[in-house]
C-alpha positions as semicolon CSV with decimal commas, in nm:
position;residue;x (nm);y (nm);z (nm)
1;X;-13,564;10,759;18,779
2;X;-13,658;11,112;18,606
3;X;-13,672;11,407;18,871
4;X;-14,012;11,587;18,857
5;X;-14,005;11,951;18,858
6;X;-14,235;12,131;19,093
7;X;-14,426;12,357;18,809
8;X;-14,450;12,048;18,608
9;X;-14,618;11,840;18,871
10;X;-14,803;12,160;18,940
11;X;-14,932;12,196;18,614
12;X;-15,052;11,798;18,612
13;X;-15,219;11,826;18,918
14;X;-15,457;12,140;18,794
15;X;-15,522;11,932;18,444
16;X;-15,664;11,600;18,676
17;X;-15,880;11,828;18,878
18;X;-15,993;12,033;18,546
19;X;-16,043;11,651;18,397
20;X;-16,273;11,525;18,680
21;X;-16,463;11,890;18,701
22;X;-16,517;11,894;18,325
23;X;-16,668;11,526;18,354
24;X;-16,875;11,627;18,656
25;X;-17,031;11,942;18,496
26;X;-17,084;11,707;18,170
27;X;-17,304;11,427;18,329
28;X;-17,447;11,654;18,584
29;X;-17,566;11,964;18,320
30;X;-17,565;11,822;17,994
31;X;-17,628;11,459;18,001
32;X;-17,803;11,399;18,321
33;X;-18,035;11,079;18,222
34;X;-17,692;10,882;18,294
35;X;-17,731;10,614;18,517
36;X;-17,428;10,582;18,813
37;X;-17,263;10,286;18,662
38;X;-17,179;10,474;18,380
39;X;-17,063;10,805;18,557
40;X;-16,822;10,567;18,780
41;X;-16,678;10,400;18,471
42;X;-16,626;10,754;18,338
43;X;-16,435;10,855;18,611
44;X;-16,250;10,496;18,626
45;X;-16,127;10,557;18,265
46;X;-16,058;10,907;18,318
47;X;-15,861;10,798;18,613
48;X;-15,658;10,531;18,429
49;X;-15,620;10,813;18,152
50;X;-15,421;10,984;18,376
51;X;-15,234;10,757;18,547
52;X;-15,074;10,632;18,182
53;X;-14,983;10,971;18,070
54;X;-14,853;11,096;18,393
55;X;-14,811;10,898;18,633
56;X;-14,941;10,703;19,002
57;X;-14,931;11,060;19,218
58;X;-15,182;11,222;18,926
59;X;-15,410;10,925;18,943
60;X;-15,456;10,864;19,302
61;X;-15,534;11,235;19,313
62;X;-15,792;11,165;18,990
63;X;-15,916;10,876;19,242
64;X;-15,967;11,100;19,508
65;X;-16,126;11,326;19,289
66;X;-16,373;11,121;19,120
67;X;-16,497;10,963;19,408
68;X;-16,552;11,312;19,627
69;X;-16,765;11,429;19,315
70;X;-16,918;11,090;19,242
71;X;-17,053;11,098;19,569
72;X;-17,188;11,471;19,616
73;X;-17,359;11,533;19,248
74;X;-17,436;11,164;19,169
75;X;-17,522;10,956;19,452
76;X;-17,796;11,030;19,711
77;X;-17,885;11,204;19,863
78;X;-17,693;11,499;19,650
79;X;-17,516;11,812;19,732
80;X;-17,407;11,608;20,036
81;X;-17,156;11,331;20,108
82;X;-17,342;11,136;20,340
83;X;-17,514;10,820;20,178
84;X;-17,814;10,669;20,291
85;X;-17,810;10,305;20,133
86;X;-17,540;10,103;20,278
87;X;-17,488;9,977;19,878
88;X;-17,405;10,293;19,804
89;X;-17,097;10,292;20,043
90;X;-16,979;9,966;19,902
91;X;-17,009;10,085;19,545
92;X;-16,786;10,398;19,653
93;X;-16,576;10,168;19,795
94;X;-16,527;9,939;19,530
95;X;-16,474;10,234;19,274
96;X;-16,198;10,413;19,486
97;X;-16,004;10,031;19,505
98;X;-16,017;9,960;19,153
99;X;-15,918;10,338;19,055
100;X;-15,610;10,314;19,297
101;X;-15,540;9,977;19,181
102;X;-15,610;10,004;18,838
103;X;-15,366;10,365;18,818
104;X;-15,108;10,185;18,988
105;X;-15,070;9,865;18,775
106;X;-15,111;10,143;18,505
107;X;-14,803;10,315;18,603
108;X;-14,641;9,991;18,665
109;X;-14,658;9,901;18,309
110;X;-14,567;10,251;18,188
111;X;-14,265;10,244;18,411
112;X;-14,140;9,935;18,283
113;X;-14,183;10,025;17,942
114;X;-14,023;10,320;18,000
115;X;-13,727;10,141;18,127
116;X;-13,752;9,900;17,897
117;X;-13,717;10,193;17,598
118;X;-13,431;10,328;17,846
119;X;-13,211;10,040;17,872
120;X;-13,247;9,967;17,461
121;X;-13,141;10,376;17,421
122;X;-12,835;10,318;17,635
123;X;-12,746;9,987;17,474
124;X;-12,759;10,121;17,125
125;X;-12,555;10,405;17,265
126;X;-12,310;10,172;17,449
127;X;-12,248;10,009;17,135
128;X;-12,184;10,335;16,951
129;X;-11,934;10,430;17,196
130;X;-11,777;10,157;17,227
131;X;-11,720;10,186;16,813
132;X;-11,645;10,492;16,858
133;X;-11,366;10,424;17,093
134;X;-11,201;10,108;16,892
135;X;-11,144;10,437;16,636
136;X;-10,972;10,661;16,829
137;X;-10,653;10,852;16,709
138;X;-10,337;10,690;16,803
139;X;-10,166;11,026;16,718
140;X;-10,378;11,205;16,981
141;X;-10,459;11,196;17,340
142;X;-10,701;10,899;17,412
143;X;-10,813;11,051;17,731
144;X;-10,918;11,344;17,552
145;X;-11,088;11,166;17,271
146;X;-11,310;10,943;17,521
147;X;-11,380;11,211;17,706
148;X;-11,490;11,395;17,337
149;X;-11,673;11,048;17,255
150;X;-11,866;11,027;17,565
151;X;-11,998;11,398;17,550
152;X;-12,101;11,331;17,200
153;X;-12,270;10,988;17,214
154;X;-12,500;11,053;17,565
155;X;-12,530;11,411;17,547
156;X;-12,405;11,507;17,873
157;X;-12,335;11,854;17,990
158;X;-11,967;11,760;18,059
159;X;-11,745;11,490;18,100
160;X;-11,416;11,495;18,255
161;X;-11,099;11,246;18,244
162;X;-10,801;11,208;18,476
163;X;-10,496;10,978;18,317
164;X;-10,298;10,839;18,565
165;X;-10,030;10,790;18,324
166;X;-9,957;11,100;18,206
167;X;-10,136;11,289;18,547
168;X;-10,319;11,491;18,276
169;X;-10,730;11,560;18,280
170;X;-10,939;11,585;17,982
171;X;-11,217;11,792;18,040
172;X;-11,556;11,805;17,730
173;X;-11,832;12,094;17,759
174;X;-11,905;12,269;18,072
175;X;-11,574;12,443;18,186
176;X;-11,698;12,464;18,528
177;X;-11,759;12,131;18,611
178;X;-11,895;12,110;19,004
179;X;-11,595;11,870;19,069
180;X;-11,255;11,987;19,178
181;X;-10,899;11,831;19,004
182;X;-10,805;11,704;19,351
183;X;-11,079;11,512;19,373
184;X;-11,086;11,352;19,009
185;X;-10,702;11,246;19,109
186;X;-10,823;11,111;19,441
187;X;-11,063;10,907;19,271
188;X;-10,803;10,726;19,053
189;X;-10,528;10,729;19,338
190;X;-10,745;10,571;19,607
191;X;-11,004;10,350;19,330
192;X;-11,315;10,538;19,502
193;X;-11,681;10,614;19,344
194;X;-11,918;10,885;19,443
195;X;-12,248;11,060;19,342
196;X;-12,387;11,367;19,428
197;X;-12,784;11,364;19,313
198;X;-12,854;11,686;19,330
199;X;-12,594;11,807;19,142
200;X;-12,616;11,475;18,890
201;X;-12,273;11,440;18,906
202;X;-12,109;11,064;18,874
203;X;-11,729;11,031;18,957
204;X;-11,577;10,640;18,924
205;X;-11,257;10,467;18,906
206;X;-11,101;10,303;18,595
207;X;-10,973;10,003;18,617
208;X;-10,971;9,594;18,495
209;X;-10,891;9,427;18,827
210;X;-10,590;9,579;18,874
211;X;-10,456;9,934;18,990
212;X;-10,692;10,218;18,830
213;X;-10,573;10,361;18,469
214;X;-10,777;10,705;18,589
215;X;-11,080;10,748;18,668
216;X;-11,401;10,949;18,463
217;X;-11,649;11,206;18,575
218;X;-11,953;11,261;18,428
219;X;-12,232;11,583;18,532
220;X;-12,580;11,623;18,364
221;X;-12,539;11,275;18,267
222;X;-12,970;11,080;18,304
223;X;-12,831;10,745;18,265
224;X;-12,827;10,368;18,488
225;X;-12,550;10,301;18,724
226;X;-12,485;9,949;18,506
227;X;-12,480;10,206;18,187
228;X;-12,210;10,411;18,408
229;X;-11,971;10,166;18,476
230;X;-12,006;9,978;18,096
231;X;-11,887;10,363;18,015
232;X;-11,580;10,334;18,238
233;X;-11,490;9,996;18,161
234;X;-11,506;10,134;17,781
235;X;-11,309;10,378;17,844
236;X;-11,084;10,213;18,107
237;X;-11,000;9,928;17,830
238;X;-10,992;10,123;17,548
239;X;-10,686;10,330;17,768
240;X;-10,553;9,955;17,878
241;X;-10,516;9,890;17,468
242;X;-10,366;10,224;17,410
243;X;-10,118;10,225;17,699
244;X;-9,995;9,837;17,570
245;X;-9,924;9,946;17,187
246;X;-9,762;10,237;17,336
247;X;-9,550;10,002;17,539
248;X;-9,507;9,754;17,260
249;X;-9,384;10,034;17,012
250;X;-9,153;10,166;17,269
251;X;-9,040;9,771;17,339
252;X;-8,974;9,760;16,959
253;X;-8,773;10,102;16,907
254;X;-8,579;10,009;17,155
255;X;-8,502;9,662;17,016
256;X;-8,491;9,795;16,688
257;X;-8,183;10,079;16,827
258;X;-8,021;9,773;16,998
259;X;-7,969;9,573;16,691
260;X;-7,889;9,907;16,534
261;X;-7,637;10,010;16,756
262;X;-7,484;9,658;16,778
263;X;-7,435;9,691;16,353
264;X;-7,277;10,007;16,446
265;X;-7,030;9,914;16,681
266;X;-6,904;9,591;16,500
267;X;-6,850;9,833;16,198
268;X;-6,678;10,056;16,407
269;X;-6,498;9,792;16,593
270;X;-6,371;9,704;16,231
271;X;-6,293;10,027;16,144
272;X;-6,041;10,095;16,463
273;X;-5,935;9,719;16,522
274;X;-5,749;9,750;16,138
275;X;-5,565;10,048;16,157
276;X;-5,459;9,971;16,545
277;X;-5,368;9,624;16,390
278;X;-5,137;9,788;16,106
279;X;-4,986;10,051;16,329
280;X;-4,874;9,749;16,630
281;X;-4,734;9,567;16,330
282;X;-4,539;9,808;16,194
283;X;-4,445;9,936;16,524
284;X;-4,316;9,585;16,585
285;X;-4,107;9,527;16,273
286;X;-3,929;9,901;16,385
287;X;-3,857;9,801;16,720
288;X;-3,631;9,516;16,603
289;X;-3,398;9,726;16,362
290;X;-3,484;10,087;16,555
291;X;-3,159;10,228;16,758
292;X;-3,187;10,222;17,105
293;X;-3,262;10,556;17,101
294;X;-3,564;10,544;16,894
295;X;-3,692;10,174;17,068
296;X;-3,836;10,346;17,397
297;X;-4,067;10,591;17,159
298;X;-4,166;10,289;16,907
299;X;-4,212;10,069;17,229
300;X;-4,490;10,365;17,370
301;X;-4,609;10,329;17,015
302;X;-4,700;9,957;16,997
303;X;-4,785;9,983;17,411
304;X;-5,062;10,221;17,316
305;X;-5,172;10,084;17,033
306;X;-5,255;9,739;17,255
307;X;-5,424;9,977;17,517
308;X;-5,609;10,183;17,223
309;X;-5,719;9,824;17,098
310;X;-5,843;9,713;17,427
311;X;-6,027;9,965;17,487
312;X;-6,187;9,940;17,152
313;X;-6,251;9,623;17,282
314;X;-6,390;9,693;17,631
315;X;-6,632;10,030;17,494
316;X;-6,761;9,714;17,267
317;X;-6,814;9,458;17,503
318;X;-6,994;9,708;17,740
319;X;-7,210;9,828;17,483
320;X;-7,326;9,470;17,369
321;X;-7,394;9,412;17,785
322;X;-7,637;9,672;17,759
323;X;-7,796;9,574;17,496
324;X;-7,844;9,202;17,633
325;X;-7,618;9,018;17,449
326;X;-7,472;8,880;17,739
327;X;-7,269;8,538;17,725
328;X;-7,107;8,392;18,042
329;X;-6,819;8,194;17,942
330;X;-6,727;8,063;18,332
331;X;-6,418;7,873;18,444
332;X;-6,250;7,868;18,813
333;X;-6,031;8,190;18,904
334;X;-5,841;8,321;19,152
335;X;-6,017;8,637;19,273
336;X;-5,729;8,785;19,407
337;X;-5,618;8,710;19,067
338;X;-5,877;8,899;18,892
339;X;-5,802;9,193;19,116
340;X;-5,495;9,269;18,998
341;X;-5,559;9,209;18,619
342;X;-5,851;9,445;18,662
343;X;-5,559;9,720;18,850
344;X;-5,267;9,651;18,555
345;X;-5,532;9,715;18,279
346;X;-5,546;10,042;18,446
347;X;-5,234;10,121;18,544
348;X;-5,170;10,425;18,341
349;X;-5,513;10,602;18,510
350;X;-5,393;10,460;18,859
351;X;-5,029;10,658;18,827
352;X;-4,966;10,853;19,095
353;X;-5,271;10,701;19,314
354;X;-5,253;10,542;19,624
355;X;-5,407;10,182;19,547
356;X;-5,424;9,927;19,842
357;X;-5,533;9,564;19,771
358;X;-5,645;9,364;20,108
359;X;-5,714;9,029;20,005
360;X;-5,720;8,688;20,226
361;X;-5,420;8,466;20,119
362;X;-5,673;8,158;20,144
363;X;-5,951;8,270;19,879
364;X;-6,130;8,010;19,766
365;X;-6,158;8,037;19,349
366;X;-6,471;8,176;19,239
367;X;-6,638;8,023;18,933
368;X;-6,651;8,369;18,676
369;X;-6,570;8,490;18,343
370;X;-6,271;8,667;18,377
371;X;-6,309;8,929;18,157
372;X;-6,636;9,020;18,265
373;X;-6,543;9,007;18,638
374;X;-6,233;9,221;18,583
375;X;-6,429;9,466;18,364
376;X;-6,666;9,486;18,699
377;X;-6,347;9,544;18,895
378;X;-6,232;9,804;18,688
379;X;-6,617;10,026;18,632
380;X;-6,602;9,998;19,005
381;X;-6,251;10,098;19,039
382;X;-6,250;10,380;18,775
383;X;-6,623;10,503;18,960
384;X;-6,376;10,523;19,285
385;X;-6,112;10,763;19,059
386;X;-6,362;10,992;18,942
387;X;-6,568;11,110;19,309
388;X;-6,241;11,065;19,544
389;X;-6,002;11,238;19,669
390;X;-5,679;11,248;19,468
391;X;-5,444;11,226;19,770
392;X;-5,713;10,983;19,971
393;X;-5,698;10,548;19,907
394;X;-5,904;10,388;19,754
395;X;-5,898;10,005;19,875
396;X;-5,983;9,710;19,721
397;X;-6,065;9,448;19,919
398;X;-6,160;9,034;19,868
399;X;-6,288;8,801;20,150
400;X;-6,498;8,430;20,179
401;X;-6,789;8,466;20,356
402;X;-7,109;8,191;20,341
403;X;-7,017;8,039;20,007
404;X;-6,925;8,398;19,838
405;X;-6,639;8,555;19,779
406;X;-6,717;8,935;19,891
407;X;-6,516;9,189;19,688
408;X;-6,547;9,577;19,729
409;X;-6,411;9,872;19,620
410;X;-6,377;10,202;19,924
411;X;-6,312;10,534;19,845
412;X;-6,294;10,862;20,037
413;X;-6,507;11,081;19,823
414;X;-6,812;11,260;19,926
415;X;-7,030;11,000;19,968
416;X;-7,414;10,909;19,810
417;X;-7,733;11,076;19,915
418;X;-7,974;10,838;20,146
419;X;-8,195;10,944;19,839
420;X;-7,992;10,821;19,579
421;X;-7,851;10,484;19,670
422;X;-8,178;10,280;19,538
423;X;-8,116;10,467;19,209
424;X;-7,739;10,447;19,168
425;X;-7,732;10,118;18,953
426;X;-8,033;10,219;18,717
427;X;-7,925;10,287;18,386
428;X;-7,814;10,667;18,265
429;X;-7,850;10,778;18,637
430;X;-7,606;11,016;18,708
431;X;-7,662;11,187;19,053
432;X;-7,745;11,588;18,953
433;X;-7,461;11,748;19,207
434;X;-7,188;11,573;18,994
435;X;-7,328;11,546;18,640
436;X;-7,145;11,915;18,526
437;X;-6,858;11,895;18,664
438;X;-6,765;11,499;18,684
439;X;-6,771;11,340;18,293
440;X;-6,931;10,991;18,278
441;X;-7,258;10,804;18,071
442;X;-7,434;10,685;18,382
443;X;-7,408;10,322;18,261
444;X;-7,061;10,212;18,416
445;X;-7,260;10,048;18,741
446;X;-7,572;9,945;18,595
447;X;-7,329;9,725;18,347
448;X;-7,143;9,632;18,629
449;X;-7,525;9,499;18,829
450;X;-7,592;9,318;18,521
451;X;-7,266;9,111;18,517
452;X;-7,322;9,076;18,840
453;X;-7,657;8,945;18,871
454;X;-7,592;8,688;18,597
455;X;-7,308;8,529;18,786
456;X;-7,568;8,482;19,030
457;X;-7,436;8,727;19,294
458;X;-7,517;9,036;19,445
459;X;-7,425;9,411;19,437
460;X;-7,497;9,713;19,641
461;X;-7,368;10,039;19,810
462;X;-7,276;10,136;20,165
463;X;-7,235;10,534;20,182
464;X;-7,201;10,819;20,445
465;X;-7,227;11,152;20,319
466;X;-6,835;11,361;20,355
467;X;-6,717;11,010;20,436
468;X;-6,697;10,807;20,086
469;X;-6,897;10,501;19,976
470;X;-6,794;10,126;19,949
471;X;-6,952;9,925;19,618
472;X;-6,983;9,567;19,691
473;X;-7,049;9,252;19,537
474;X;-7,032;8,879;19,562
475;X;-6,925;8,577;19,369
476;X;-7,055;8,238;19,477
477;X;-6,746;8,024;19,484
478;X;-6,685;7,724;19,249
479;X;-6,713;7,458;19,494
480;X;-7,057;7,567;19,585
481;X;-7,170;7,571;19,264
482;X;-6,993;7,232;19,153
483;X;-7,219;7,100;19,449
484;X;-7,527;7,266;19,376
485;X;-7,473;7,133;19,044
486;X;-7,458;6,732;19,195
């Protein structure tokens, strides 16, 4: 509904009175051979007059009015309101009912045609918007350009736009609107609405059903509550849409780098597996004519060569993990087994280090791939080299528990942050303390989850700051899954 103003209904009330005095002094000075039936039916329409232009409180004052004067110059005795015929009364009567009721059936009609024109003025702006919004700048900020769009189309004296996303608020026209940033967020944060009316200031969610996207604030704004929230679900799906593509493109980048990178490495792994190939050839044809003297070098030569080759190899295989190109190729093994491929693949790195392996004699075989177990073994292992102590242990340990075979690695470093162990197998996180001064990518244990999880197991981290931390994870065992498999 459209707030009066008091000089406006002021200035209304003074034009009724002046409209009933002019039609009193008319039929009472000038045209006085007028009989009462027509004076009433002046004031009737007069009253009606007034109640279509401006409104029910105007007429029933024109009502009042008219009858007051009706009665003193017209009906008499005159110059007095008392009335001696009793069908005088019900005549007054009568005329005061059907002004009252006439002005407000008047008003009725006005009002609804009013809101009629209303609702069409907000639909045809609706549907601007909303076109409006379907074009909106992928380049740009969408919550800046519907808060833009929404100032333009309705006229408002600002409009103001919280993204959740990007905790960011887009604010259009007045720079001081009456609404603080804290509460804009809260709005979004806790999916709350509020209006302040005499400030005409409308603050609502964003949302489709689920968690809001923001949440839109809108001051100066004359429009329906349904007309508010078609403007926020606008805007909330038109930030929906723009939030997906930004997703998808991301989704597609990414997919487009993986298939990239995996080009990449197999020309790379082309590129280093030939020469290392060549070089361990010719290194073998030496080593059966070489003197004994020269046989130890050329044996280092082809010995490094086969380590250069697998880690060529290994780099690759991790790399294609992370991508997703992850193929299980499982067969029964010997965990304790595995262990100590995993420790002679890094025996070079482990010189010098004081490596204890604590595994039950009675394992039960684990159903694995072996190379991706042992590559587990060893991220886990070389993770342990890096943050421990040189002079402490690090201990590797195996054991059946439940229908798993538990294996875990223990150093003696300085241990994980309460704060960080949730984080530790997401991929590229690298706790900040260590990233200068210990070298690594941040994707040795999220590899090492993945393997993990597709096996079907479990992995985790048990840590006590100065103390060390002991990585864990399980492997059901094959005669479980031979019997799951029944």
């Amino acid at each position: 509904m459209i707030k009066r103003k008091p000089i406006q209904t002021l200035a209304r009330v003074l034009g009724t009175l002046l409209i009933i005095a002019g039609i009193t002094a008319f039929y009472f000075f000038i045209f006085n051979q007028a009989n009462s039936i027509t004076i009433a039916m002046t004031f009737l329409l007069a009253t009606l007059g007034v109640a279509t232009a401006w409104g029910l409180l105007e007429a029933i004052i024109a009502s009042v009015a008219g009858m007051l004067c009706f009665n003193f110059f017209f009906l008499p005795p005159i110059f007095t309101f008392y009335l001696a015929d009793t069908q005088n009364w019900v005549a007054l009567f009568v005329f005061l009912v059907t002004a009252v009721v006439a002005s407000q059936l008047s008003t009725s009609v006005k009002q609804r045609a009013l809101e009629a024109t209303r609702r069409r003025e907000e639909m045809e702006r609706l549907y601007e918007l909303s076109r409006a919004l379907m074009l909106v700048d992928k380049q740009s900020s969408t919550a800046g350009q519907i808060s833009q769009r929404i100032a333009q189309v309705f006229a408002v004296d600002g409009v103001a736009v919280f993204d959740r996303e990007t905790d960011q608020i887009y604010k259009t026209g007045a720079a001081d609107l009456p609404i603080s940033d804290t509460k804009l967020r809260d709005s979004a944060l806790q999916a709350t609405a509020f209006h302040d009316i005499q400030m005409n200031l409308s603050v609502l969610p964003l949302s489709l059903g689920r968690e809001p996207v923001g949440s839109l604030a809108m001051y100066g704004a004359s429009i329906s509550d349904t007309a508010l929230h078609a403007i926020g679900n606008l805007a909330a799906i038109v930030m929906e849409r723009a939030r997906a593509e930004a997703t998808a493109t991301r989704m597609e980048a990414a997919r487009q780098n993986e298939a990239m990178k995996s080009m990449l490495l197999d020309a790379l792994a082309h590129e280093f597996k030939t020469p290392l190939t060549s070089i361990k050839a010719a290194a073998s044809s030496i080593l059966d004519e070489a003197p004994p003297a020269q046989k130890e070098l050329v044996a280092v030569i082809e010995e490094e060569s086969d380590r250069l080759d697998s880690l060529v190899s290994e780099t690759i295989r991790m790399a294609r993990i992370e991508a997703g190109d992850l193929h299980l190729e499982r067969r029964p093994q010997g965990a304790a087994d595995l262990i100590k491929t995993a420790v002679q693949k890094l025996r070079i790195l482990l010189e010098d280090r004081d490596i204890r392996i604590e595994t039950d004699p009675a394992l039960p075989d684990v159903l694995a791939d072996a190379e991706l177990v042992e590559l587990t073994v060893r991220q886990l292992l070389t993770n342990a080299l890096k943050y421990a102590n040189p002079e402490s242990p690090i201990i590797i340990r195996a054991a059946a528990a439940d229908g798993v075979v538990k294996i875990s690695v223990k150093d003696f470093g300085p241990g994980i942050a309460p704060k960080n162990l949730l984080k530790i197998f997401e991929k590229y996180y690298r706790v900040e303390d260590n990233t200068a001064r210990i070298p690594g990518t941040g994707i040795g244990l999220s590899i090492a989850r993945d393997i993990v999880k597709a096996h079907g197991g479990d992995i985790w981290v048990e840590s006590v700051l100065g103390e060390g931390s002991e990585f864990f994870f399980t492997l059901p065992v094959a005669e479980r899954l031979a019997e799951q498999k029944r």
